[in-house]
Tab-separated table of C-alpha atoms in Angstrom:
chain	number	residue	atom	x	y	z
N	353	MET	CA	113.933	22.430	23.489
N	354	LEU	CA	115.870	22.590	27.180
N	355	ARG	CA	119.322	21.127	27.765
N	356	ALA	CA	119.702	20.068	31.832
N	357	LEU	CA	122.427	21.365	33.058
N	358	PRO	CA	124.528	19.349	35.726
N	359	LEU	CA	123.042	20.305	39.747
N	360	THR	CA	124.672	22.739	41.388
N	361	ALA	CA	124.656	24.136	44.858
N	362	GLN	CA	124.691	27.398	42.779
N	363	ALA	CA	123.078	27.076	39.844
N	364	PHE	CA	119.991	25.667	42.079
N	365	ALA	CA	120.317	28.350	45.092
N	366	PRO	CA	117.046	30.122	43.558
N	367	PHE	CA	115.014	26.846	43.759
N	368	GLY	CA	116.110	25.063	47.426
N	369	GLU	CA	119.371	23.541	48.328
N	370	VAL	CA	121.508	20.778	46.951
N	371	ILE	CA	121.914	18.090	49.364
N	372	GLU	CA	125.424	16.614	49.414
N	373	ILE	CA	128.677	16.229	51.466
N	374	ALA	CA	130.802	17.891	47.809
N	375	GLY	CA	132.261	21.025	50.016
N	376	ARG	CA	130.786	21.042	52.888
N	377	GLU	CA	132.569	20.957	56.043
N	378	SER	CA	132.236	18.131	58.415
N	379	LEU	CA	132.060	17.508	62.865
N	380	SER	CA	133.608	14.614	63.590
N	381	ILE	CA	131.507	12.872	65.622
N	382	ASN	CA	131.092	9.024	67.639
N	383	GLN	CA	134.464	8.814	69.125
N	384	GLY	CA	135.862	10.131	65.161
N	385	THR	CA	134.440	7.426	63.912
N	386	SER	CA	132.083	9.448	61.814
N	387	GLN	CA	131.809	12.568	59.978
N	388	ARG	CA	128.190	14.166	59.982
N	389	PHE	CA	128.043	16.866	56.979
N	390	ASP	CA	124.753	18.830	59.260
N	391	ASP	CA	122.421	21.090	58.338
N	392	LEU	CA	122.134	20.338	54.706
N	393	ALA	CA	119.075	21.779	53.954
N	394	HIS	CA	115.710	24.030	55.130
N	395	ILE	CA	112.902	21.673	56.362
N	396	ASP	CA	110.532	23.903	56.053
N	397	VAL	CA	107.745	20.975	56.977
N	398	LEU	CA	105.783	23.644	60.649
N	399	GLU	CA	103.085	25.385	58.549
N	400	ALA	CA	99.844	25.857	59.839
N	401	GLY	CA	100.444	22.613	61.936
N	402	GLY	CA	102.415	20.759	59.894
N	403	ARG	CA	104.611	17.830	60.830
N	404	PRO	CA	107.724	16.123	59.235
N	405	VAL	CA	106.962	13.447	57.018
N	406	ILE	CA	109.574	10.394	55.585
N	407	SER	CA	108.577	7.870	53.072
N	408	ILE	CA	109.975	6.424	50.297
N	409	PHE	CA	109.124	7.072	46.305
N	410	ARG	CA	109.384	4.326	44.182
N	411	ALA	CA	110.124	5.908	40.480
N	412	SER	CA	109.865	4.229	37.119
N	413	PRO	CA	112.556	5.111	34.587
N	414	ARG	CA	111.690	8.057	32.121
N	415	ALA	CA	113.698	8.526	29.032
N	416	LEU	CA	115.461	11.494	27.772
N	417	PRO	CA	114.327	13.745	25.906
N	418	PHE	CA	111.006	14.383	28.275
N	419	GLU	CA	108.446	16.076	27.746
N	420	VAL	CA	107.067	18.447	30.336
N	421	ARG	CA	103.521	18.917	30.631
N	422	VAL	CA	102.670	19.727	34.249
N	423	LEU	CA	104.802	21.141	37.130
N	424	GLU	CA	103.546	21.402	40.872
N	425	ARG	CA	104.703	23.344	43.566
N	426	HIS	CA	104.032	22.693	47.772
N	427	PRO	CA	102.446	25.936	49.402
N	428	LEU	CA	102.717	24.696	52.767
N	429	SER	CA	105.951	23.306	53.548
N	430	SER	CA	109.796	22.538	51.163
N	431	GLN	CA	110.182	18.794	49.777
N	432	SER	CA	113.197	16.832	49.855
N	433	PHE	CA	114.251	13.747	47.979
N	434	PHE	CA	117.742	11.904	48.070
N	435	PRO	CA	118.673	9.231	45.992
N	436	LEU	CA	118.541	5.641	47.207
N	437	HIS	CA	120.793	4.001	44.513
N	438	GLY	CA	123.194	6.711	43.209
N	439	ARG	CA	121.598	7.217	39.746
N	440	PRO	CA	121.575	10.648	38.332
N	441	PHE	CA	117.840	11.416	38.159
N	442	LEU	CA	116.757	14.732	36.010
N	443	ILE	CA	115.149	18.405	38.322
N	444	VAL	CA	112.767	20.617	36.254
N	445	VAL	CA	112.213	23.826	38.137
N	446	ALA	CA	110.526	27.217	37.477
N	447	GLU	CA	111.857	30.571	38.306
N	448	GLY	CA	108.705	32.961	40.362
N	449	GLN	CA	105.489	32.047	42.044
N	450	GLN	CA	103.792	33.336	38.750
N	451	PRO	CA	102.878	30.239	35.929
N	452	PRO	CA	106.108	28.473	34.709
N	453	VAL	CA	106.734	29.315	31.430
N	454	ALA	CA	109.489	28.325	28.853
N	455	PRO	CA	112.237	30.890	29.836
N	456	ARG	CA	111.887	30.817	33.211
N	457	ILE	CA	112.073	26.865	33.316
N	458	HIS	CA	115.454	24.664	33.840
N	459	ALA	CA	116.456	21.468	34.490
N	460	TYR	CA	119.081	20.220	36.447
N	461	LEU	CA	120.811	16.798	36.285
N	462	SER	CA	121.902	14.722	39.920
N	463	SER	CA	124.929	12.848	39.831
N	464	GLY	CA	122.638	10.369	41.909
N	465	SER	CA	124.900	10.841	45.033
N	466	GLN	CA	123.000	14.875	44.821
N	467	GLY	CA	119.376	15.034	46.672
N	468	VAL	CA	117.431	17.988	46.426
N	469	SER	CA	115.272	20.394	48.719
N	470	TYR	CA	112.386	22.613	47.035
N	471	ARG	CA	111.482	25.232	48.503
N	472	ARG	CA	108.249	25.925	49.205
N	473	ASN	CA	106.066	27.678	46.874
N	474	THR	CA	108.662	26.217	44.020
N	475	TRP	CA	107.526	25.285	40.851
N	476	HIS	CA	108.448	21.775	39.990
N	477	HIS	CA	107.885	18.810	38.297
N	478	GLY	CA	107.147	15.317	40.122
N	479	LEU	CA	110.306	13.374	40.370
N	480	ILE	CA	111.938	11.869	37.204
N	481	ALA	CA	113.915	8.711	37.893
N	482	LEU	CA	115.985	7.898	34.171
N	483	GLU	CA	117.570	4.509	33.189
N	484	GLN	CA	115.559	1.758	35.829
N	485	ALA	CA	113.064	1.964	38.402
N	486	SER	CA	114.805	3.895	41.643
N	487	ASP	CA	114.098	4.491	45.452
N	488	PHE	CA	114.619	7.817	46.789
N	489	LEU	CA	113.846	9.151	50.457
N	490	VAL	CA	111.687	11.809	50.968
N	491	LEU	CA	111.058	14.387	53.482
N	492	ASP	CA	107.612	16.471	53.287
N	493	ARG	CA	104.795	17.431	55.589
N	494	GLY	CA	101.530	15.854	57.390
N	495	GLY	CA	99.387	17.379	58.612
N	496	PRO	CA	95.693	19.989	57.591
N	497	GLY	CA	95.517	22.454	54.474
N	498	GLU	CA	95.987	21.139	50.442
N	499	ASN	CA	99.320	21.374	50.096
N	500	CYS	CA	99.731	20.421	46.244
N	501	GLU	CA	99.627	22.296	43.634
N	502	GLU	CA	99.536	21.699	39.769
N	503	ILE	CA	99.590	24.205	36.522
N	504	GLU	CA	99.272	22.663	33.288
N	505	LEU	CA	102.093	24.147	30.738
N	506	GLU	CA	100.584	26.547	28.116
N	507	SER	CA	103.552	25.000	25.949
N	508	ALA	CA	105.468	21.943	27.026
N	509	VAL	CA	108.779	21.993	27.357
N	510	THR	CA	111.325	19.279	25.958
N	511	VAL	CA	114.237	18.489	27.872
N	512	THR	CA	117.108	17.007	26.353
H	1490	MET	CA	128.827	-12.630	73.074
H	1491	LEU	CA	125.868	-11.544	70.958
H	1492	ARG	CA	124.411	-12.139	67.289
H	1493	ALA	CA	123.560	-10.092	65.451
H	1494	LEU	CA	119.830	-10.877	64.704
H	1495	PRO	CA	118.178	-10.065	61.053
H	1496	LEU	CA	116.825	-6.435	61.312
H	1497	THR	CA	112.700	-6.886	61.229
H	1498	ALA	CA	109.715	-3.620	62.037
H	1499	GLN	CA	108.780	-6.482	64.523
H	1500	ALA	CA	112.183	-7.423	66.766
H	1501	PHE	CA	112.500	-3.597	66.420
H	1502	ALA	CA	109.051	-2.224	67.599
H	1503	PRO	CA	110.299	-1.671	71.120
H	1504	PHE	CA	113.208	0.635	69.932
H	1505	GLY	CA	111.790	2.427	67.154
H	1506	GLU	CA	110.880	1.528	63.780
H	1507	VAL	CA	112.657	0.056	60.545
H	1508	ILE	CA	112.269	2.417	57.575
H	1509	GLU	CA	111.551	-0.091	54.608
H	1510	ILE	CA	109.182	-0.796	51.873
H	1511	ALA	CA	109.221	-4.771	52.094
H	1512	GLY	CA	105.840	-5.698	52.989
H	1513	ARG	CA	103.580	-2.367	53.027
H	1514	GLU	CA	101.045	-0.766	50.840
H	1515	SER	CA	101.881	2.208	48.602
H	1516	LEU	CA	99.913	5.264	46.877
H	1517	SER	CA	100.310	5.515	43.494
H	1518	ILE	CA	100.989	9.114	42.770
H	1519	ASN	CA	102.852	11.829	39.689
H	1520	GLN	CA	100.582	10.280	37.154
H	1521	GLY	CA	100.876	6.605	37.901
H	1522	THR	CA	105.347	6.997	37.475
H	1523	SER	CA	105.351	6.477	41.025
H	1524	GLN	CA	104.625	4.786	44.637
H	1525	ARG	CA	104.762	6.649	47.387
H	1526	PHE	CA	105.229	4.129	50.722
H	1527	ASP	CA	104.310	6.865	52.768
H	1528	ASP	CA	105.386	7.806	56.985
H	1529	LEU	CA	107.376	5.039	57.320
H	1530	ALA	CA	108.610	6.451	60.766
H	1531	HIS	CA	107.467	8.823	64.059
H	1532	ILE	CA	109.825	11.869	63.544
H	1533	ASP	CA	109.536	13.309	66.841
H	1534	VAL	CA	112.009	16.240	66.764
H	1535	LEU	CA	109.547	18.844	67.878
H	1536	GLU	CA	109.791	18.853	70.825
H	1537	ALA	CA	111.425	22.168	73.381
H	1538	GLY	CA	111.719	24.279	70.235
H	1539	GLY	CA	112.987	21.324	68.220
H	1540	ARG	CA	113.292	21.716	64.236
H	1541	PRO	CA	114.204	18.842	61.697
H	1542	VAL	CA	117.069	18.456	60.753
H	1543	ILE	CA	118.645	16.383	57.860
H	1544	SER	CA	122.560	15.034	57.235
H	1545	ILE	CA	124.826	12.622	56.043
H	1546	PHE	CA	126.831	10.526	58.344
H	1547	ARG	CA	130.146	9.044	56.869
H	1548	ALA	CA	131.035	7.031	58.836
H	1549	SER	CA	133.565	4.862	58.649
H	1550	PRO	CA	133.828	0.831	58.581
H	1551	ARG	CA	134.029	-1.523	61.565
H	1552	ALA	CA	134.480	-4.996	61.519
H	1553	LEU	CA	132.818	-7.945	63.747
H	1554	PRO	CA	132.980	-9.280	66.350
H	1555	PHE	CA	132.687	-5.627	67.890
H	1556	GLU	CA	132.654	-4.592	70.982
H	1557	VAL	CA	130.116	-2.510	72.342
H	1558	ARG	CA	131.133	-0.583	75.232
H	1559	VAL	CA	129.518	3.036	75.047
H	1560	LEU	CA	125.614	3.500	73.761
H	1561	GLU	CA	123.647	6.627	73.612
H	1562	ARG	CA	119.974	8.284	73.407
H	1563	HIS	CA	118.527	11.498	72.761
H	1564	PRO	CA	115.692	12.974	75.321
H	1565	LEU	CA	113.964	15.420	73.324
H	1566	SER	CA	114.247	13.475	69.893
H	1567	SER	CA	114.050	10.660	67.224
H	1568	GLN	CA	117.050	9.777	64.583
H	1569	SER	CA	116.489	8.251	61.994
H	1570	PHE	CA	119.296	6.477	59.426
H	1571	PHE	CA	119.450	5.350	55.961
H	1572	PRO	CA	121.882	3.627	54.361
H	1573	LEU	CA	122.748	5.407	50.533
H	1574	HIS	CA	124.935	2.671	49.496
H	1575	GLY	CA	122.489	-0.459	50.244
H	1576	ARG	CA	125.456	-1.967	52.365
H	1577	PRO	CA	124.296	-3.968	55.570
H	1578	PHE	CA	124.936	-2.312	58.229
H	1579	LEU	CA	125.054	-2.261	62.158
H	1580	ILE	CA	122.405	-1.499	65.110
H	1581	VAL	CA	122.720	-1.767	68.484
H	1582	VAL	CA	120.140	-1.428	71.148
H	1583	ALA	CA	119.383	-1.813	74.753
H	1584	GLU	CA	115.639	-2.128	76.209
H	1585	GLY	CA	114.270	-0.054	78.987
H	1586	GLN	CA	115.064	3.570	80.314
H	1587	GLN	CA	117.664	1.975	83.076
H	1588	PRO	CA	121.680	2.150	82.491
H	1589	PRO	CA	122.045	-0.680	79.842
H	1590	VAL	CA	123.476	-4.515	80.990
H	1591	ALA	CA	123.935	-7.216	78.821
H	1592	PRO	CA	121.199	-9.197	79.252
H	1593	ARG	CA	118.651	-6.326	77.262
H	1594	ILE	CA	121.157	-5.439	75.181
H	1595	HIS	CA	120.309	-6.264	71.417
H	1596	ALA	CA	121.902	-6.606	67.994
H	1597	TYR	CA	120.292	-6.189	64.153
H	1598	LEU	CA	121.925	-6.109	60.948
H	1599	SER	CA	120.240	-4.042	58.320
H	1600	SER	CA	120.184	-5.842	54.909
H	1601	GLY	CA	121.444	-2.024	53.308
H	1602	SER	CA	118.061	-1.223	52.219
H	1603	GLN	CA	116.655	-1.118	55.896
H	1604	GLY	CA	116.625	2.378	57.793
H	1605	VAL	CA	115.947	2.767	61.290
H	1606	SER	CA	114.194	5.149	63.664
H	1607	TYR	CA	115.439	5.112	67.089
H	1608	ARG	CA	112.639	6.131	69.349
H	1609	ARG	CA	113.001	9.205	71.893
H	1610	ASN	CA	115.575	7.803	74.753
H	1611	THR	CA	116.175	4.871	73.109
H	1612	TRP	CA	120.066	3.878	74.159
H	1613	HIS	CA	121.199	3.114	71.241
H	1614	HIS	CA	125.553	2.913	69.429
H	1615	GLY	CA	126.325	5.505	67.874
H	1616	LEU	CA	126.419	4.568	63.804
H	1617	ILE	CA	128.137	1.403	62.585
H	1618	ALA	CA	129.061	0.490	59.306
H	1619	LEU	CA	130.853	-2.606	57.636
H	1620	GLU	CA	133.092	-3.184	55.068
H	1621	GLN	CA	133.260	0.209	53.503
H	1622	ALA	CA	133.511	3.858	54.456
H	1623	SER	CA	129.283	4.480	53.737
H	1624	ASP	CA	127.065	7.355	53.969
H	1625	PHE	CA	123.724	7.457	55.656
H	1626	LEU	CA	121.147	10.612	55.010
H	1627	VAL	CA	120.430	11.475	59.018
H	1628	LEU	CA	117.055	13.006	60.182
H	1629	ASP	CA	117.633	14.567	63.681
H	1630	ARG	CA	116.716	17.629	65.557
H	1631	GLY	CA	118.385	20.846	65.838
H	1632	GLY	CA	117.613	23.396	68.622
H	1633	PRO	CA	118.040	24.408	72.002
H	1634	GLY	CA	118.820	21.914	75.144
H	1635	GLU	CA	121.029	18.975	75.618
H	1636	ASN	CA	119.543	15.977	73.538
H	1637	CYS	CA	122.403	13.489	73.479
H	1638	GLU	CA	123.677	11.741	76.419
H	1639	GLU	CA	126.354	8.867	76.536
H	1640	ILE	CA	126.818	6.017	78.742
H	1641	GLU	CA	129.490	3.352	79.396
H	1642	LEU	CA	128.515	-0.322	80.000
H	1643	GLU	CA	129.589	-1.512	83.124
H	1644	SER	CA	131.249	-4.806	81.230
H	1645	ALA	CA	131.460	-4.807	76.938
H	1646	VAL	CA	129.298	-6.703	75.094
H	1647	THR	CA	131.300	-8.398	71.971
H	1648	VAL	CA	128.674	-8.655	68.937
H	1649	THR	CA	129.407	-11.299	66.429
C-alpha cells in the first residue's frame, strides 16, 4: 500500500517540476494588469528533430484505492500536464531509470491548481483523474522517433 | 464601437488557432481511460534560437465597454493562452501587418473552455480577463532577440 502525499516542488524535484504559482515571484506586465509567473518548467521537447505539441486530454475518473500496474516514460521529451477544472488528480512516479519496483514508486496528489512536468525518461503513470471526467492541457513532443516506453510492474502497487 | 463576437475557429483563422476540443476528433490512449485531442495549435517558438516557455499569467479583471488603445505583436513566435478558471475572456486582434486601424480590428469572446494561439506577428491586445482575476496557462518563447512590439492606436476603439 502506498499513500499519496501532497504534491510539493521539493518532493517532486527528482521527477520534474510542479507547475504552480504558489511561492513564486512574478513580473508585472501589460501596464500592470497581469502578473507573469515565468518559465515554470523545463520544456525539453527539441531532441531528435522534435517540436512542441499542445493537446487536451480528457481523462475518465478513477477511484482510490488505485492499482498501479503499468508505468510509461518518454525517452525523447518531457511531458507536462495542467488541470483545466481545478480538481485534484493523482500522480504516480518512480525513481531512477531501472525497471520500477515498489520501494521506488511514489504517489502525489495535486491540489488542482498544480500541474506537473515529467522530466525526460522519468517513469510515470498515465493521467489519473479523480471524482469526475477532467480535461488537462498537455505539452509534449511531436516528431520522428519512438517516444513512449511502457513497463508492466512485477507486482502491482495499491495507492490509497 | 466594436461588438465582441463569439470565438470560433473559422472567425479566428486569420489570426491563429482556437485551442478547444469541440468539434475535434480524439485518439483513445492510456488503455482507453483518456481521449487525446492532439496538436491543437501551431506552436511556433523555435525561430532564432528560441525555446518553448510555459508560464502562468494572473490577469486583473477589466470591464466592458473596454477601450483598446495599445496592441502588441511578437515577431519571433506564436503566443498561446488557455484559461484555467473556465471563465469567458476578451480577445482583440487586428488583420494584416500594417499599423492597426479600427476597420481591421476584431473582438471575440472565449467561452471559457477555449484558448487561443496568436500567430507570429499578429497584432493583439494583452490578456483581458473579465469578471474576476483569472489565471491562464501561457506558452510562448524564450531566447535571444526582441520579441515584443507595441503600437498605440491613432484612435482608441471601444469594445462592447
